[in-house]
């Protein structure tokens, strides 16, 4: 990938490592205009990578690199373009906290180094540049590729990993990351932490014993209009339907039989039905 400015002036090394400062080489010797050129290179590489992977938007840019703790390895060919140099490609990595599934299907929490974006210019592919860049990153991190996770790798990248590092097959995951069997076998217990299974949803319990007792009473209560006057079933309709209610006692105890009236007691203290009244008149006559 060619640019109108001198690539060798921006990136003194064949492989430059960029971080949040987006500065390659001695930071004190970089002018503001050169740093703007570096940002232009990163943005162009990000757009080219998104286009090659058919992504709706670029996942690598100078602004994103400044706001995230990622590292970008940039490979150049300093002798091309009349000695001004060209950019061959880049590799972006960073640590991510992931919840992964091992071979037994158990959830495992890990924070591995992840390959987040990897791009080699189309006219530079199949010349060994990708392998050179990837090996440089592995040596710099002192890490084996099987211990890394790969974010949404393209089929071409998966073939690259299988060909050069024998990474196959992968362990299926529910997210966009790809990991391989050795990822779980070659790590210590301190690096991998199993996530406890979520408790099954049981019966929803009231918050307190008092609330729990109210719920039990409501479940045992008779439906309106047979509920007691102060029960929840009648709380909303007691004011407007009191005349329609049936005789009931405020307690839950079953009604007891009324004692027999004494001979001198007043029989009109309780209302009598018409049939009982007629029988009383006949006996009197």
Coordinates of C-alpha atoms in Angstrom, one line a residue:
X1 CA 0.0 0.0 0.0
X2 CA 1.6 3.2 -1.2
X3 CA 1.3 6.7 0.2
X4 CA 2.4 10.2 -1.0
X5 CA 4.7 10.7 2.0
X6 CA 7.8 8.8 3.1
X7 CA 6.9 5.6 4.9
X8 CA 10.5 5.1 6.1
X9 CA 10.4 8.5 7.9
X10 CA 7.3 7.4 9.8
X11 CA 8.4 3.8 10.6
X12 CA 12.1 3.3 11.1
X13 CA 11.9 -0.4 11.7
X14 CA 10.7 -3.1 9.4
X15 CA 8.1 -4.0 11.9
X16 CA 6.9 -1.2 14.1
X17 CA 4.8 -1.6 17.3
X18 CA 2.2 1.1 17.9
X19 CA 0.1 1.6 21.0
X20 CA -2.2 4.3 22.4
X21 CA 0.4 6.9 21.5
X22 CA 0.4 5.9 17.8
X23 CA 4.1 6.7 17.7
X24 CA 6.8 4.6 16.2
X25 CA 10.4 5.1 17.2
X26 CA 11.7 7.8 19.5
X27 CA 8.7 9.8 20.7
X28 CA 10.6 13.0 21.2
X29 CA 11.7 13.2 17.5
X30 CA 8.2 12.9 16.0
X31 CA 6.7 16.1 14.6
X32 CA 2.9 16.7 14.7
X33 CA 2.6 16.5 11.0
X34 CA 4.4 13.1 11.0
X35 CA 2.0 11.8 13.7
X36 CA -0.9 12.9 11.5
X37 CA 0.6 10.8 8.6
X38 CA 0.8 7.8 10.9
X39 CA -2.9 8.2 11.8
X40 CA -3.7 8.4 8.0
X41 CA -1.8 5.1 7.5
X42 CA -3.7 3.3 10.3
X43 CA -7.1 4.6 9.0
X44 CA -6.4 3.4 5.5
X45 CA -5.3 0.0 6.7
X46 CA -8.4 -0.4 8.8
X47 CA -10.7 0.5 5.9
X48 CA -8.9 -1.9 3.6
X49 CA -9.1 -4.7 6.1
X50 CA -12.9 -4.1 6.6
X51 CA -13.4 -4.2 2.9
X52 CA -11.5 -7.4 2.5
X53 CA -13.5 -9.1 5.3
X54 CA -16.8 -7.6 4.0
X55 CA -17.4 -5.8 7.3
X56 CA -19.9 -2.9 7.5
X57 CA -17.4 -0.7 9.3
X58 CA -13.7 -0.6 10.1
X59 CA -12.7 -2.1 13.4
X60 CA -9.2 -0.6 13.3
X61 CA -8.5 3.2 13.2
X62 CA -6.2 5.7 14.8
X63 CA -8.9 7.0 17.2
X64 CA -9.8 3.5 18.3
X65 CA -6.2 2.6 18.9
X66 CA -5.8 5.7 21.1
X67 CA -8.8 4.8 23.2
X68 CA -8.0 1.1 23.7
X69 CA -5.1 -0.8 25.2
X70 CA -4.3 -2.7 22.0
X71 CA -1.0 -3.1 20.1
X72 CA -0.7 -2.8 16.3
X73 CA 2.2 -4.5 14.5
X74 CA 2.9 -2.7 11.2
X75 CA 5.1 -4.3 8.5
X76 CA 6.7 -2.2 5.7
X77 CA 8.9 -2.8 2.7
X78 CA 11.3 0.1 2.9
X79 CA 12.9 -0.5 -0.5
X80 CA 9.8 -0.3 -2.7
X81 CA 8.2 2.9 -4.2
X82 CA 11.5 4.4 -5.2
X83 CA 13.0 4.1 -1.7
X84 CA 10.0 5.8 0.0
X85 CA 8.7 2.5 1.2
X86 CA 5.2 0.8 1.2
X87 CA 3.1 -0.6 3.9
X88 CA 2.6 -4.3 3.6
X89 CA 0.1 -5.0 6.3
X90 CA -0.7 -5.0 10.0
X91 CA -1.7 -7.2 12.9
X92 CA -3.6 -5.9 15.9
X93 CA -3.8 -7.8 19.2
X94 CA -5.1 -7.1 22.7
X95 CA -6.3 -8.9 25.9
X96 CA -10.0 -9.6 26.2
X97 CA -12.0 -11.2 29.1
X98 CA -13.9 -14.0 27.5
X99 CA -16.4 -16.7 28.6
X100 CA -15.6 -19.8 26.7
X101 CA -16.9 -23.4 26.4
X102 CA -14.4 -26.2 26.9
X103 CA -14.7 -29.6 25.2
X104 CA -17.0 -30.8 28.0
X105 CA -19.3 -27.8 27.4
X106 CA -18.5 -26.1 30.7
X107 CA -18.2 -22.3 30.9
X108 CA -14.7 -21.1 31.5
X109 CA -13.6 -17.5 32.2
X110 CA -10.3 -16.4 30.7
X111 CA -8.4 -13.3 29.5
X112 CA -6.2 -14.4 26.7
X113 CA -4.3 -12.4 24.1
X114 CA -6.6 -12.1 21.1
X115 CA -5.9 -11.4 17.4
X116 CA -8.4 -8.6 16.7
X117 CA -7.5 -7.7 13.1
X118 CA -5.1 -9.0 10.6
X119 CA -4.5 -7.7 7.0
X120 CA -2.0 -8.1 4.3
X121 CA -2.4 -6.0 1.1
X122 CA -3.8 -7.9 -1.8
X123 CA -0.8 -7.4 -4.0
X124 CA 1.5 -8.5 -1.2
X125 CA -0.2 -11.8 -0.3
X126 CA 1.4 -15.2 -0.9
X127 CA 4.9 -13.8 -0.4
X128 CA 5.4 -14.9 3.2
X129 CA 4.7 -11.4 4.7
X130 CA 1.8 -12.6 6.8
X131 CA 3.9 -15.4 8.3
X132 CA 6.8 -13.0 9.0
X133 CA 4.5 -10.6 10.7
X134 CA 2.7 -13.2 12.8
X135 CA 6.0 -14.8 13.9
X136 CA 7.3 -11.4 14.9
X137 CA 4.3 -10.9 17.2
X138 CA 4.7 -14.4 18.7
X139 CA 8.3 -13.8 19.5
X140 CA 7.6 -10.3 20.9
X141 CA 4.9 -11.7 23.2
X142 CA 6.7 -15.0 23.9
X143 CA 3.5 -16.9 23.3
X144 CA 2.3 -19.9 21.4
X145 CA -0.5 -19.4 18.8
X146 CA -2.6 -22.2 20.4
X147 CA -2.9 -20.1 23.6
X148 CA -4.5 -17.2 21.8
X149 CA -8.1 -16.5 20.8
X150 CA -9.1 -15.2 17.4
X151 CA -11.9 -12.7 16.8
X152 CA -14.0 -13.5 13.8
X153 CA -11.2 -15.0 11.7
X154 CA -11.9 -15.2 8.0
X155 CA -11.7 -18.6 6.2
X156 CA -8.4 -17.4 4.7
X157 CA -7.0 -16.7 8.2
X158 CA -8.2 -20.1 9.4
X159 CA -6.4 -21.8 6.6
X160 CA -3.3 -19.8 7.4
X161 CA -3.4 -21.0 11.1
X162 CA -4.0 -24.6 10.0
X163 CA -1.1 -24.6 7.4
X164 CA 1.6 -22.9 9.4
X165 CA 0.7 -23.7 13.0
X166 CA -1.4 -26.9 12.7
X167 CA -4.3 -25.3 14.6
X168 CA -7.2 -27.6 13.9
X169 CA -9.9 -28.4 14.9
X170 CA -11.3 -25.6 16.9
X171 CA -13.6 -25.8 19.9
X172 CA -17.1 -24.4 19.0
X173 CA -18.0 -21.2 20.9
X174 CA -21.2 -19.2 21.3
X175 CA -19.4 -15.9 20.5
X176 CA -17.4 -14.8 17.6
X177 CA -14.0 -16.0 19.0
X178 CA -12.2 -19.1 17.9
X179 CA -10.0 -21.2 20.2
X180 CA -8.4 -24.6 19.8
X181 CA -8.1 -27.6 22.0
X182 CA -4.7 -26.8 23.3
X183 CA -6.0 -23.6 24.7
X184 CA -7.6 -25.5 27.6
X185 CA -4.9 -28.2 27.9
X186 CA -1.8 -26.0 28.2
X187 CA -3.1 -23.4 30.7
X188 CA -2.8 -23.5 34.5
X189 CA -5.8 -23.5 36.8
X190 CA -5.0 -19.9 37.7
X191 CA -5.5 -18.7 34.2
X192 CA -8.8 -20.5 33.6
X193 CA -11.6 -20.2 36.1
X194 CA -14.7 -22.2 35.7
X195 CA -17.9 -20.2 35.9
X196 CA -20.5 -21.7 38.3
X197 CA -23.7 -22.8 36.6
X198 CA -26.7 -20.6 37.1
X199 CA -29.2 -21.8 39.6
X200 CA -32.4 -23.0 38.1
X201 CA -35.3 -20.6 38.5
X202 CA -37.5 -21.9 41.3
X203 CA -40.7 -20.7 42.9
X204 CA -40.7 -17.0 43.6
X205 CA -40.7 -16.5 47.4
X206 CA -42.0 -13.5 49.3
X207 CA -39.5 -11.2 50.7
X208 CA -40.4 -11.6 54.4
X209 CA -42.3 -14.0 56.7
X210 CA -45.1 -11.4 57.1
X211 CA -45.6 -11.1 53.4
X212 CA -45.4 -14.9 53.0
X213 CA -48.2 -15.3 55.6
X214 CA -50.3 -12.8 53.8
X215 CA -49.9 -14.7 50.6
X216 CA -50.9 -17.9 52.3
X217 CA -54.0 -16.3 53.7
X218 CA -55.0 -14.9 50.3
X219 CA -54.6 -18.4 48.8
X220 CA -56.9 -19.9 51.5
X221 CA -59.5 -17.1 51.3
X222 CA -62.8 -17.8 49.8
X223 CA -63.8 -15.9 46.7
X224 CA -66.0 -12.9 46.8
X225 CA -68.8 -12.5 48.0
X226 CA -68.0 -15.3 50.5
X227 CA -64.8 -13.7 51.7
X228 CA -64.7 -12.0 55.1
X229 CA -65.4 -8.2 55.2
X230 CA -61.7 -7.3 55.6
X231 CA -60.2 -9.8 53.2
X232 CA -58.3 -8.7 50.1
X233 CA -61.0 -10.1 47.8
X234 CA -63.6 -7.6 49.2
X235 CA -61.3 -4.6 49.8
X236 CA -62.1 -3.2 46.4
X237 CA -65.9 -3.8 46.4
X238 CA -67.0 -3.7 50.1
X239 CA -68.0 0.0 49.8
X240 CA -70.4 -0.4 46.9
X241 CA -71.8 -3.9 47.4
X242 CA -72.3 -4.3 51.2
X243 CA -76.0 -4.8 50.8
X244 CA -75.4 -7.8 48.4
X245 CA -73.2 -9.7 50.8
X246 CA -74.2 -12.8 52.6
X247 CA -74.0 -13.2 56.4
X248 CA -70.5 -13.9 57.4
X249 CA -68.4 -13.8 60.5
X250 CA -65.1 -11.9 60.7
X251 CA -63.4 -15.0 62.0
X252 CA -62.5 -18.1 60.1
X253 CA -64.2 -20.4 62.6
X254 CA -67.3 -22.2 61.3
X255 CA -70.6 -20.7 62.5
X256 CA -72.1 -22.4 65.6
X257 CA -75.7 -23.3 66.1
X258 CA -77.7 -20.6 67.8
X259 CA -79.0 -21.6 71.3
X260 CA -82.7 -22.3 71.7
X261 CA -84.7 -19.3 72.8
X262 CA -86.1 -19.3 76.2
X263 CA -89.9 -19.1 76.6
X264 CA -89.8 -15.5 77.7
X265 CA -87.4 -14.3 75.1
X266 CA -88.4 -12.0 72.2
X267 CA -88.7 -14.0 69.0
X268 CA -88.7 -10.8 66.9
X269 CA -85.1 -10.1 67.7
X270 CA -84.1 -11.9 64.5
X271 CA -85.9 -11.6 61.2
X272 CA -87.9 -14.7 60.3
X273 CA -88.8 -16.1 56.9
X274 CA -92.5 -15.9 55.8
X275 CA -92.9 -19.7 56.1
X276 CA -91.8 -19.8 59.7
X277 CA -94.0 -16.8 60.5
X278 CA -97.1 -18.5 59.1
X279 CA -96.4 -21.6 61.1
X280 CA -96.0 -19.6 64.3
X281 CA -99.4 -17.8 63.7
X282 CA -101.2 -21.2 63.1
X283 CA -99.7 -22.6 66.4
X284 CA -100.9 -19.6 68.2
X285 CA -104.4 -19.9 66.9

